PDB file of C-alpha atoms in Angstrom:
ATOM      1  CA  MET A   1     104.039 113.630  86.444  1.00  0.00           C
ATOM      2  CA  ILE A   2     106.102 116.547  85.227  1.00  0.00           C
ATOM      3  CA  ALA A   3     102.980 118.316  84.150  1.00  0.00           C
ATOM      4  CA  SER A   4     102.009 120.160  87.317  1.00  0.00           C
ATOM      5  CA  ALA A   5     104.932 122.142  88.658  1.00  0.00           C
ATOM      6  CA  GLU A   6     107.901 123.119  86.562  1.00  0.00           C
ATOM      7  CA  SER A   7     110.029 122.257  89.546  1.00  0.00           C
ATOM      8  CA  ALA A   8     112.507 119.859  91.002  1.00  0.00           C
ATOM      9  CA  GLY A   9     114.654 119.555  94.037  1.00  0.00           C
ATOM     10  CA  GLY A  10     112.601 121.526  96.536  1.00  0.00           C
ATOM     11  CA  ASN A  11     113.330 118.844  99.120  1.00  0.00           C
ATOM     12  CA  CYS A  12     115.836 117.144  96.871  1.00  0.00           C
ATOM     13  CA  ARG A  13     117.873 114.326  98.389  1.00  0.00           C
ATOM     14  CA  CYS A  14     120.556 115.268  95.916  1.00  0.00           C
ATOM     15  CA  GLY A  15     121.147 118.185  98.273  1.00  0.00           C
ATOM     16  CA  LYS A  16     122.701 121.565  97.738  1.00  0.00           C
ATOM     17  CA  GLU A  17     126.389 122.030  98.236  1.00  0.00           C
ATOM     18  CA  VAL A  18     127.804 125.189  99.767  1.00  0.00           C
ATOM     19  CA  VAL A  19     130.932 126.079  97.802  1.00  0.00           C
ATOM     20  CA  SER A  20     132.892 129.300  98.237  1.00  0.00           C
ATOM     21  CA  GLY A  21     130.028 130.810 100.196  1.00  0.00           C
ATOM     22  CA  GLN A  22     127.489 130.068  97.458  1.00  0.00           C
ATOM     23  CA  ARG A  23     124.868 127.360  97.391  1.00  0.00           C
ATOM     24  CA  LYS A  24     125.295 125.269  94.250  1.00  0.00           C
ATOM     25  CA  THR A  25     122.854 122.623  93.159  1.00  0.00           C
ATOM     26  CA  PRO A  26     124.259 119.390  91.707  1.00  0.00           C
ATOM     27  CA  GLN A  27     123.238 118.851  88.118  1.00  0.00           C
ATOM     28  CA  ALA A  28     122.889 115.793  85.918  1.00  0.00           C
ATOM     29  CA  ARG A  29     126.440 116.196  84.611  1.00  0.00           C
ATOM     30  CA  ASP A  30     127.659 115.679  88.180  1.00  0.00           C
ATOM     31  CA  ARG A  31     126.144 112.184  88.164  1.00  0.00           C
ATOM     32  CA  THR A  32     128.121 111.290  85.034  1.00  0.00           C
ATOM     33  CA  ILE A  33     131.373 112.832  86.243  1.00  0.00           C
ATOM     34  CA  GLY A  34     131.036 111.193  89.653  1.00  0.00           C
ATOM     35  CA  ALA A  35     130.424 107.804  88.067  1.00  0.00           C
ATOM     36  CA  GLN A  36     133.531 108.255  85.919  1.00  0.00           C
ATOM     37  CA  LEU A  37     135.672 109.140  88.940  1.00  0.00           C
ATOM     38  CA  ARG A  38     134.369 106.126  90.848  1.00  0.00           C
ATOM     39  CA  ALA A  39     135.150 103.859  87.892  1.00  0.00           C
ATOM     40  CA  VAL A  40     138.705 105.201  87.732  1.00  0.00           C
ATOM     41  CA  ARG A  41     139.229 104.574  91.456  1.00  0.00           C
ATOM     42  CA  LEU A  42     137.882 101.026  91.314  1.00  0.00           C
ATOM     43  CA  GLU A  43     139.487  99.995  88.040  1.00  0.00           C
ATOM     44  CA  GLN A  44     142.798 101.871  88.005  1.00  0.00           C
ATOM     45  CA  THR A  45     143.774 102.111  91.677  1.00  0.00           C
ATOM     46  CA  THR A  46     143.790  99.890  94.741  1.00  0.00           C
ATOM     47  CA  LEU A  47     142.367 102.646  96.953  1.00  0.00           C
ATOM     48  CA  ASN A  48     139.200 102.145  98.942  1.00  0.00           C
ATOM     49  CA  LEU A  49     136.928 105.120  99.560  1.00  0.00           C
ATOM     50  CA  GLU A  50     138.520 106.117 102.863  1.00  0.00           C
ATOM     51  CA  ALA A  51     142.111 105.889 101.606  1.00  0.00           C
ATOM     52  CA  ALA A  52     141.286 107.806  98.439  1.00  0.00           C
ATOM     53  CA  ALA A  53     139.518 110.558 100.376  1.00  0.00           C
ATOM     54  CA  HIS A  54     142.473 110.901 102.745  1.00  0.00           C
ATOM     55  CA  ALA A  55     144.886 111.135  99.807  1.00  0.00           C
ATOM     56  CA  VAL A  56     142.813 113.853  98.146  1.00  0.00           C
ATOM     57  CA  GLY A  57     142.370 115.730 101.412  1.00  0.00           C
ATOM     58  CA  TRP A  58     138.623 115.267 101.598  1.00  0.00           C
ATOM     59  CA  SER A  59     136.380 113.490 104.056  1.00  0.00           C
ATOM     60  CA  PRO A  60     135.052 110.074 102.970  1.00  0.00           C
ATOM     61  CA  ALA A  61     131.560 111.592 102.967  1.00  0.00           C
ATOM     62  CA  THR A  62     132.624 114.274 100.492  1.00  0.00           C
ATOM     63  CA  LEU A  63     134.216 111.762  98.140  1.00  0.00           C
ATOM     64  CA  SER A  64     131.168 109.499  98.407  1.00  0.00           C
ATOM     65  CA  ARG A  65     128.864 112.401  97.538  1.00  0.00           C
ATOM     66  CA  THR A  66     131.161 113.292  94.662  1.00  0.00           C
ATOM     67  CA  GLU A  67     131.149 109.788  93.224  1.00  0.00           C
ATOM     68  CA  ASN A  68     127.360 109.647  93.501  1.00  0.00           C
ATOM     69  CA  GLY A  69     126.832 113.043  91.881  1.00  0.00           C
ATOM     70  CA  LYS A  70     125.281 114.502  95.014  1.00  0.00           C
ATOM     71  CA  ARG A  71     127.517 117.578  95.094  1.00  0.00           C
ATOM     72  CA  HIS A  72     128.565 120.056  92.453  1.00  0.00           C
ATOM     73  CA  ILE A  73     131.839 118.876  90.874  1.00  0.00           C
ATOM     74  CA  THR A  74     134.222 121.423  89.386  1.00  0.00           C
ATOM     75  CA  SER A  75     136.964 120.758  86.862  1.00  0.00           C
ATOM     76  CA  GLU A  76     139.404 121.579  89.690  1.00  0.00           C
ATOM     77  CA  ASP A  77     137.879 118.774  91.778  1.00  0.00           C
ATOM     78  CA  VAL A  78     138.367 116.361  88.876  1.00  0.00           C
ATOM     79  CA  SER A  79     141.954 117.485  88.403  1.00  0.00           C
ATOM     80  CA  ALA A  80     142.765 117.013  92.106  1.00  0.00           C
ATOM     81  CA  VAL A  81     141.258 113.538  92.278  1.00  0.00           C
ATOM     82  CA  LEU A  82     142.846 112.281  89.079  1.00  0.00           C
ATOM     83  CA  ALA A  83     146.253 113.626  90.104  1.00  0.00           C
ATOM     84  CA  VAL A  84     146.079 111.474  93.242  1.00  0.00           C
ATOM     85  CA  TYR A  85     144.918 108.473  91.229  1.00  0.00           C
ATOM     86  CA  GLY A  86     147.877 108.845  88.868  1.00  0.00           C
ATOM     87  CA  VAL A  87     145.925 108.367  85.647  1.00  0.00           C
ATOM     88  CA  PRO A  88     147.668 108.929  82.298  1.00  0.00           C
ATOM     89  CA  VAL A  89     147.876 112.562  81.208  1.00  0.00           C
ATOM     90  CA  ALA A  90     145.718 112.088  78.113  1.00  0.00           C
ATOM     91  CA  GLN A  91     142.909 110.441  80.105  1.00  0.00           C
ATOM     92  CA  ARG A  92     143.153 113.070  82.825  1.00  0.00           C
ATOM     93  CA  ASP A  93     142.967 115.941  80.319  1.00  0.00           C
ATOM     94  CA  GLU A  94     139.972 114.355  78.594  1.00  0.00           C
ATOM     95  CA  LEU A  95     138.005 113.999  81.844  1.00  0.00           C
ATOM     96  CA  ILE A  96     138.904 117.501  83.005  1.00  0.00           C
ATOM     97  CA  GLU A  97     137.817 118.967  79.679  1.00  0.00           C
ATOM     98  CA  SER A  98     134.600 116.966  79.838  1.00  0.00           C
ATOM     99  CA  ALA A  99     133.883 118.395  83.292  1.00  0.00           C
ATOM    100  CA  ARG A 100     134.666 121.902  82.092  1.00  0.00           C
ATOM    101  CA  ALA A 101     132.453 121.580  79.005  1.00  0.00           C
ATOM    102  CA  GLY A 102     129.629 120.061  81.025  1.00  0.00           C
ATOM    103  CA  ALA A 103     129.585 123.099  83.271  1.00  0.00           C
ATOM    104  CA  GLN A 104     128.576 125.372  80.397  1.00  0.00           C
ATOM    105  CA  ALA A 105     125.236 126.985  81.098  1.00  0.00           C
ATOM    106  CA  GLY A 106     122.068 125.862  79.365  1.00  0.00           C
ATOM    107  CA  TRP A 107     118.853 127.859  79.033  1.00  0.00           C
ATOM    108  CA  TRP A 108     117.731 126.488  82.422  1.00  0.00           C
ATOM    109  CA  SER A 109     120.518 128.306  84.249  1.00  0.00           C
ATOM    110  CA  ARG A 110     119.002 131.700  83.479  1.00  0.00           C
ATOM    111  CA  PRO A 111     116.028 132.541  85.724  1.00  0.00           C
ATOM    112  CA  LEU A 112     112.754 133.080  83.889  1.00  0.00           C
ATOM    113  CA  PRO A 113     110.171 135.433  85.414  1.00  0.00           C
ATOM    114  CA  GLY A 114     107.262 133.533  86.914  1.00  0.00           C
ATOM    115  CA  VAL A 115     108.957 130.141  86.535  1.00  0.00           C
ATOM    116  CA  LEU A 116     109.941 128.271  89.676  1.00  0.00           C
ATOM    117  CA  PRO A 117     113.752 128.324  89.736  1.00  0.00           C
ATOM    118  CA  ASP A 118     114.066 124.626  90.563  1.00  0.00           C
ATOM    119  CA  VAL A 119     112.898 123.785  87.042  1.00  0.00           C
ATOM    120  CA  GLY A 120     116.544 124.221  86.044  1.00  0.00           C
ATOM    121  CA  THR A 121     117.566 121.143  87.994  1.00  0.00           C
ATOM    122  CA  LEU A 122     114.993 118.991  86.268  1.00  0.00           C
ATOM    123  CA  ALA A 123     115.794 120.408  82.832  1.00  0.00           C
ATOM    124  CA  SER A 124     119.503 119.770  83.328  1.00  0.00           C
ATOM    125  CA  TYR A 125     118.834 116.161  84.310  1.00  0.00           C
ATOM    126  CA  GLU A 126     116.646 115.703  81.238  1.00  0.00           C
ATOM    127  CA  SER A 127     119.254 117.269  78.957  1.00  0.00           C
ATOM    128  CA  THR A 128     121.822 114.518  79.590  1.00  0.00           C
ATOM    129  CA  ALA A 129     119.474 111.531  79.812  1.00  0.00           C
ATOM    130  CA  VAL A 130     119.321 108.851  77.146  1.00  0.00           C
ATOM    131  CA  GLY A 131     115.821 107.795  78.161  1.00  0.00           C
ATOM    132  CA  LEU A 132     112.855 109.203  80.053  1.00  0.00           C
ATOM    133  CA  THR A 133     109.902 107.261  81.441  1.00  0.00           C
ATOM    134  CA  ASP A 134     106.856 109.110  82.767  1.00  0.00           C
ATOM    135  CA  TRP A 135     104.090 107.670  84.921  1.00  0.00           C
ATOM    136  CA  SER A 136     101.263 110.163  85.235  1.00  0.00           C
ATOM    137  CA  LEU A 137      98.044 109.735  87.189  1.00  0.00           C
ATOM    138  CA  GLY A 138      95.893 112.834  86.882  1.00  0.00           C
ATOM    139  CA  VAL A 139      97.235 114.907  84.021  1.00  0.00           C
ATOM    140  CA  VAL A 140      99.013 114.435  80.694  1.00  0.00           C
ATOM    141  CA  PRO A 141     102.797 114.565  81.288  1.00  0.00           C
ATOM    142  CA  GLY A 142     104.297 118.000  80.741  1.00  0.00           C
ATOM    143  CA  LEU A 143     106.630 116.748  78.023  1.00  0.00           C
ATOM    144  CA  LEU A 144     103.583 115.824  75.920  1.00  0.00           C
ATOM    145  CA  GLN A 145     101.317 118.764  76.714  1.00  0.00           C
ATOM    146  CA  THR A 146      99.903 121.173  74.152  1.00  0.00           C
ATOM    147  CA  GLU A 147      99.821 124.886  74.839  1.00  0.00           C
ATOM    148  CA  ARG A 148      96.109 125.364  75.596  1.00  0.00           C
ATOM    149  CA  TYR A 149      95.935 122.255  77.757  1.00  0.00           C
ATOM    150  CA  ALA A 150      99.084 123.281  79.636  1.00  0.00           C
ATOM    151  CA  ALA A 151      97.800 126.803  80.193  1.00  0.00           C
ATOM    152  CA  GLY A 152      94.518 125.444  81.521  1.00  0.00           C
ATOM    153  CA  PHE A 153      96.328 123.201  83.939  1.00  0.00           C
ATOM    154  CA  MET A 154      98.696 125.950  85.075  1.00  0.00           C
ATOM    155  CA  LEU A 155      95.768 128.221  85.909  1.00  0.00           C
ATOM    156  CA  ALA A 156      94.022 125.405  87.757  1.00  0.00           C
ATOM    157  CA  ASP A 157      97.291 124.799  89.603  1.00  0.00           C
ATOM    158  CA  GLY A 158      97.215 128.375  90.905  1.00  0.00           C
ATOM    159  CA  ALA A 159      99.592 130.096  88.507  1.00  0.00           C
ATOM    160  CA  GLU A 160      99.117 133.819  87.959  1.00  0.00           C
ATOM    161  CA  ALA A 161      97.732 134.555  84.492  1.00  0.00           C
ATOM    162  CA  ARG A 162     100.691 136.858  83.775  1.00  0.00           C
ATOM    163  CA  ASP A 163     103.116 133.976  84.379  1.00  0.00           C
ATOM    164  CA  VAL A 164     101.465 131.376  82.173  1.00  0.00           C
ATOM    165  CA  GLU A 165     103.176 132.388  78.927  1.00  0.00           C
ATOM    166  CA  MET A 166     106.664 132.202  80.440  1.00  0.00           C
ATOM    167  CA  ARG A 167     105.894 128.896  82.151  1.00  0.00           C
ATOM    168  CA  TRP A 168     104.714 127.502  78.848  1.00  0.00           C
ATOM    169  CA  LEU A 169     107.938 128.707  77.207  1.00  0.00           C
ATOM    170  CA  ALA A 170     109.956 126.820  79.836  1.00  0.00           C
ATOM    171  CA  ARG A 171     107.860 123.695  79.271  1.00  0.00           C
ATOM    172  CA  LEU A 172     108.193 124.003  75.506  1.00  0.00           C
ATOM    173  CA  ARG A 173     111.962 124.256  75.866  1.00  0.00           C
ATOM    174  CA  ARG A 174     111.952 121.118  77.985  1.00  0.00           C
ATOM    175  CA  GLN A 175     110.023 119.328  75.255  1.00  0.00           C
ATOM    176  CA  GLN A 176     112.899 119.946  72.843  1.00  0.00           C
ATOM    177  CA  VAL A 177     114.752 117.073  74.504  1.00  0.00           C
ATOM    178  CA  LEU A 178     112.258 114.488  73.225  1.00  0.00           C
ATOM    179  CA  PRO A 179     113.794 113.816  69.787  1.00  0.00           C
ATOM    180  CA  LYS A 180     117.121 113.089  71.518  1.00  0.00           C
ATOM    181  CA  VAL A 181     115.922 110.459  73.998  1.00  0.00           C
ATOM    182  CA  GLU A 182     113.910 107.271  74.160  1.00  0.00           C
ATOM    183  CA  TYR A 183     110.655 108.418  75.698  1.00  0.00           C
ATOM    184  CA  VAL A 184     107.849 106.325  77.175  1.00  0.00           C
ATOM    185  CA  ALA A 185     104.762 107.755  78.841  1.00  0.00           C
ATOM    186  CA  PHE A 186     102.493 105.559  80.952  1.00  0.00           C
ATOM    187  CA  ILE A 187      99.295 107.565  81.472  1.00  0.00           C
ATOM    188  CA  HIS A 188      96.351 106.650  83.666  1.00  0.00           C
ATOM    189  CA  GLU A 189      93.057 106.605  81.779  1.00  0.00           C
ATOM    190  CA  GLY A 190      91.560 109.166  84.155  1.00  0.00           C
ATOM    191  CA  ALA A 191      94.106 111.767  83.051  1.00  0.00           C
ATOM    192  CA  LEU A 192      92.615 111.684  79.549  1.00  0.00           C
ATOM    193  CA  ARG A 193      89.143 112.658  80.713  1.00  0.00           C
ATOM    194  CA  THR A 194      89.819 115.913  82.576  1.00  0.00           C
ATOM    195  CA  PRO A 195      89.397 118.935  80.252  1.00  0.00           C
ATOM    196  CA  PHE A 196      92.063 121.338  81.460  1.00  0.00           C
ATOM    197  CA  GLY A 197      91.636 124.443  79.339  1.00  0.00           C
ATOM    198  CA  GLY A 198      88.205 123.309  78.159  1.00  0.00           C
ATOM    199  CA  VAL A 199      86.847 120.580  75.915  1.00  0.00           C
ATOM    200  CA  ASP A 200      88.444 121.972  72.757  1.00  0.00           C
ATOM    201  CA  ALA A 201      91.829 122.044  74.483  1.00  0.00           C
ATOM    202  CA  LEU A 202      91.365 118.414  75.533  1.00  0.00           C
ATOM    203  CA  ARG A 203      90.461 117.414  71.975  1.00  0.00           C
ATOM    204  CA  GLU A 204      93.626 119.064  70.731  1.00  0.00           C
ATOM    205  CA  GLN A 205      95.635 117.353  73.461  1.00  0.00           C
ATOM    206  CA  LEU A 206      94.266 113.926  72.614  1.00  0.00           C
ATOM    207  CA  ASP A 207      95.061 114.478  68.930  1.00  0.00           C
ATOM    208  CA  HIS A 208      98.615 115.321  69.941  1.00  0.00           C
ATOM    209  CA  LEU A 209      98.905 112.111  71.977  1.00  0.00           C
ATOM    210  CA  ARG A 210      97.656 110.036  69.036  1.00  0.00           C
ATOM    211  CA  GLU A 211     100.374 111.541  66.848  1.00  0.00           C
ATOM    212  CA  ALA A 212     103.123 110.870  69.377  1.00  0.00           C
ATOM    213  CA  SER A 213     103.779 107.338  68.161  1.00  0.00           C
ATOM    214  CA  SER A 214     104.563 108.607  64.656  1.00  0.00           C
ATOM    215  CA  LYS A 215     107.296 110.747  66.204  1.00  0.00           C
ATOM    216  CA  GLY A 216     108.922 107.799  67.931  1.00  0.00           C
ATOM    217  CA  TYR A 217     107.428 108.319  71.400  1.00  0.00           C
ATOM    218  CA  SER A 218     105.615 105.518  73.183  1.00  0.00           C
ATOM    219  CA  VAL A 219     102.306 106.380  74.858  1.00  0.00           C
ATOM    220  CA  ARG A 220     100.698 103.563  76.833  1.00  0.00           C
ATOM    221  CA  ILE A 221      97.438 103.866  78.718  1.00  0.00           C
ATOM    222  CA  VAL A 222      96.756 102.155  82.044  1.00  0.00           C
ATOM    223  CA  ARG A 223      93.042 101.449  82.362  1.00  0.00           C
ATOM    224  CA  GLU A 224      90.938 102.752  85.230  1.00  0.00           C
ATOM    225  CA  HIS A 225      89.800 100.509  88.099  1.00  0.00           C
ATOM    226  CA  LEU A 226      92.910  98.321  88.006  1.00  0.00           C
ATOM    227  CA  PRO A 227      94.311  97.975  91.542  1.00  0.00           C
ATOM    228  CA  HIS A 228      98.089  98.344  91.633  1.00  0.00           C
ATOM    229  CA  ARG A 229     100.689 100.113  93.745  1.00  0.00           C
ATOM    230  CA  ALA A 230     101.604 102.648  91.054  1.00  0.00           C
ATOM    231  CA  LEU A 231      98.358 104.447  91.923  1.00  0.00           C
ATOM    232  CA  LEU A 232     100.160 106.001  94.889  1.00  0.00           C
ATOM    233  CA  HIS A 233     101.738 108.886  92.958  1.00  0.00           C
ATOM    234  CA  SER A 234     103.230 110.060  89.666  1.00  0.00           C
ATOM    235  CA  TRP A 235     106.936 110.089  88.825  1.00  0.00           C
ATOM    236  CA  MET A 236     109.547 110.293  86.101  1.00  0.00           C
ATOM    237  CA  MET A 237     112.520 107.945  85.750  1.00  0.00           C
ATOM    238  CA  LEU A 238     115.574 109.352  83.974  1.00  0.00           C
ATOM    239  CA  HIS A 239     118.002 106.877  82.413  1.00  0.00           C
ATOM    240  CA  TYR A 240     121.700 107.514  81.717  1.00  0.00           C
ATOM    241  CA  SER A 241     124.386 105.722  79.743  1.00  0.00           C
ATOM    242  CA  GLN A 242     127.140 106.158  82.336  1.00  0.00           C
ATOM    243  CA  ALA A 243     125.252 106.498  85.600  1.00  0.00           C
ATOM    244  CA  PRO A 244     122.388 104.792  87.448  1.00  0.00           C
ATOM    245  CA  PRO A 245     118.842 106.023  86.839  1.00  0.00           C
ATOM    246  CA  VAL A 246     117.403 108.924  88.817  1.00  0.00           C
ATOM    247  CA  LEU A 247     113.779 109.246  89.875  1.00  0.00           C
ATOM    248  CA  ASN A 248     111.887 112.519  90.156  1.00  0.00           C
ATOM    249  CA  ILE A 249     108.729 112.549  92.273  1.00  0.00           C
ATOM    250  CA  GLU A 250     106.538 115.583  91.950  1.00  0.00           C
ATOM    251  CA  LEU A 251     105.020 117.212  94.987  1.00  0.00           C
ATOM    252  CA  TYR A 252     102.862 120.320  95.120  1.00  0.00           C
ATOM    253  CA  ARG A 253     105.083 123.198  93.955  1.00  0.00           C
ATOM    254  CA  SER A 254     108.231 121.152  94.535  1.00  0.00           C
ATOM    255  CA  SER A 255     109.643 117.713  93.892  1.00  0.00           C
ATOM    256  CA  VAL A 256     112.249 115.302  95.180  1.00  0.00           C
ATOM    257  CA  PHE A 257     114.997 113.319  93.469  1.00  0.00           C
ATOM    258  CA  LEU A 258     115.753 109.741  94.471  1.00  0.00           C
ATOM    259  CA  HIS A 259     119.019 107.960  93.717  1.00  0.00           C
ATOM    260  CA  ASP A 260     120.615 104.532  93.762  1.00  0.00           C
ATOM    261  CA  SER A 261     118.908 102.003  96.082  1.00  0.00           C
ATOM    262  CA  GLU A 262     115.884 104.278  96.471  1.00  0.00           C
ATOM    263  CA  VAL A 263     115.165 103.846  92.754  1.00  0.00           C
ATOM    264  CA  HIS A 264     115.159 100.045  92.766  1.00  0.00           C
ATOM    265  CA  VAL A 265     111.565  99.650  93.960  1.00  0.00           C
ATOM    266  CA  TYR A 266     110.405 101.985  91.198  1.00  0.00           C
ATOM    267  CA  GLU A 267     112.131  99.804  88.624  1.00  0.00           C
ATOM    268  CA  ASP A 268     109.917  96.979  89.909  1.00  0.00           C
ATOM    269  CA  VAL A 269     106.861  99.233  89.664  1.00  0.00           C
ATOM    270  CA  LEU A 270     107.859 100.132  86.116  1.00  0.00           C
ATOM    271  CA  SER A 271     107.898  96.458  85.184  1.00  0.00           C
ATOM    272  CA  GLU A 272     104.390  96.124  86.610  1.00  0.00           C
ATOM    273  CA  LEU A 273     103.195  99.113  84.599  1.00  0.00           C
ATOM    274  CA  ALA A 274     104.633  97.599  81.432  1.00  0.00           C
ATOM    275  CA  ASP A 275     102.592  94.450  82.102  1.00  0.00           C
ATOM    276  CA  LEU A 276      99.394  96.327  82.995  1.00  0.00           C
ATOM    277  CA  ALA A 277      99.353  98.980  80.288  1.00  0.00           C
ATOM    278  CA  LEU A 278      97.751  98.690  76.895  1.00  0.00           C
ATOM    279  CA  SER A 279     100.151  98.400  73.991  1.00  0.00           C
ATOM    280  CA  SER A 280     101.012 101.540  72.037  1.00  0.00           C
ATOM    281  CA  ALA A 281      98.626 100.508  69.258  1.00  0.00           C
ATOM    282  CA  GLU A 282      95.811  99.707  71.688  1.00  0.00           C
ATOM    283  CA  SER A 283      96.435 102.969  73.496  1.00  0.00           C
ATOM    284  CA  ARG A 284      96.263 104.933  70.259  1.00  0.00           C
ATOM    285  CA  SER A 285      92.906 103.348  69.467  1.00  0.00           C
ATOM    286  CA  MET A 286      91.588 104.109  72.926  1.00  0.00           C
ATOM    287  CA  ILE A 287      92.698 107.728  72.715  1.00  0.00           C
ATOM    288  CA  GLY A 288      90.874 107.963  69.408  1.00  0.00           C
ATOM    289  CA  ARG A 289      87.651 106.646  70.953  1.00  0.00           C
ATOM    290  CA  LEU A 290      87.906 109.114  73.820  1.00  0.00           C
ATOM    291  CA  ARG A 291      88.480 111.897  71.311  1.00  0.00           C
ATOM    292  CA  GLU A 292      85.414 110.950  69.301  1.00  0.00           C
ATOM    293  CA  GLY A 293      83.292 110.913  72.454  1.00  0.00           C
ATOM    294  CA  LEU A 294      83.965 114.562  73.301  1.00  0.00           C
TER     295      LEU A 294
END
């Protein structure tokens, strides 16, 4: 799913918060911080959402968005909330420092020529995830792409030739997260037959997929001609240790993030995919047969 556009948040339900006259996009760290603040309110105070918001001097909507990671959260925000909640100094200092450290810029915060700027949102979400699950219909997921295959797809997707190298660099940087997370890719069989970049590029790509299991990544193929609701579109589910999962749905040149109750149906779809897909070993054998047939 991530393969087509290095983008996220074009119509993102996570929204963009206007702070001090500047539009700031919530990042993955805001989900974690918000979840921590909500846990403190529920476990260490008797305040409901409305009473807590009034005490902080915010609207209930603002506090709700804060707790759900749908607005950018500063260390000052954390300090103000925790002061009202009356948490112990040591705990307060730890959470404030965590918020401050989490705000440090990663590579995604620096614009790259030719790369859609919204890729930073997706990269930041990936950087703090503990697990990533891809479901990809028509193309190998971007996190598993090889350079020639990726370049072929980018050109087919309408990218300018001069921008391909920088887009590949951004994708390669995103791939650096893989050794740090539990990664599973469900790939539709049809995606393994389209030779983006040419037949040689596809051969190289299939070899790379066969090797993925030895690196600790799970690649599972969903056979063609099986009717199921996952055929509607591709997506990526991002899993976190201290916050609910987030779902990224790719559109053409943009994507959308779903949160909370909107993700539940996709968890059901994921269970269906796990039942439908070939095992990792069976998938590896199938990829090998497709490779030999080229």
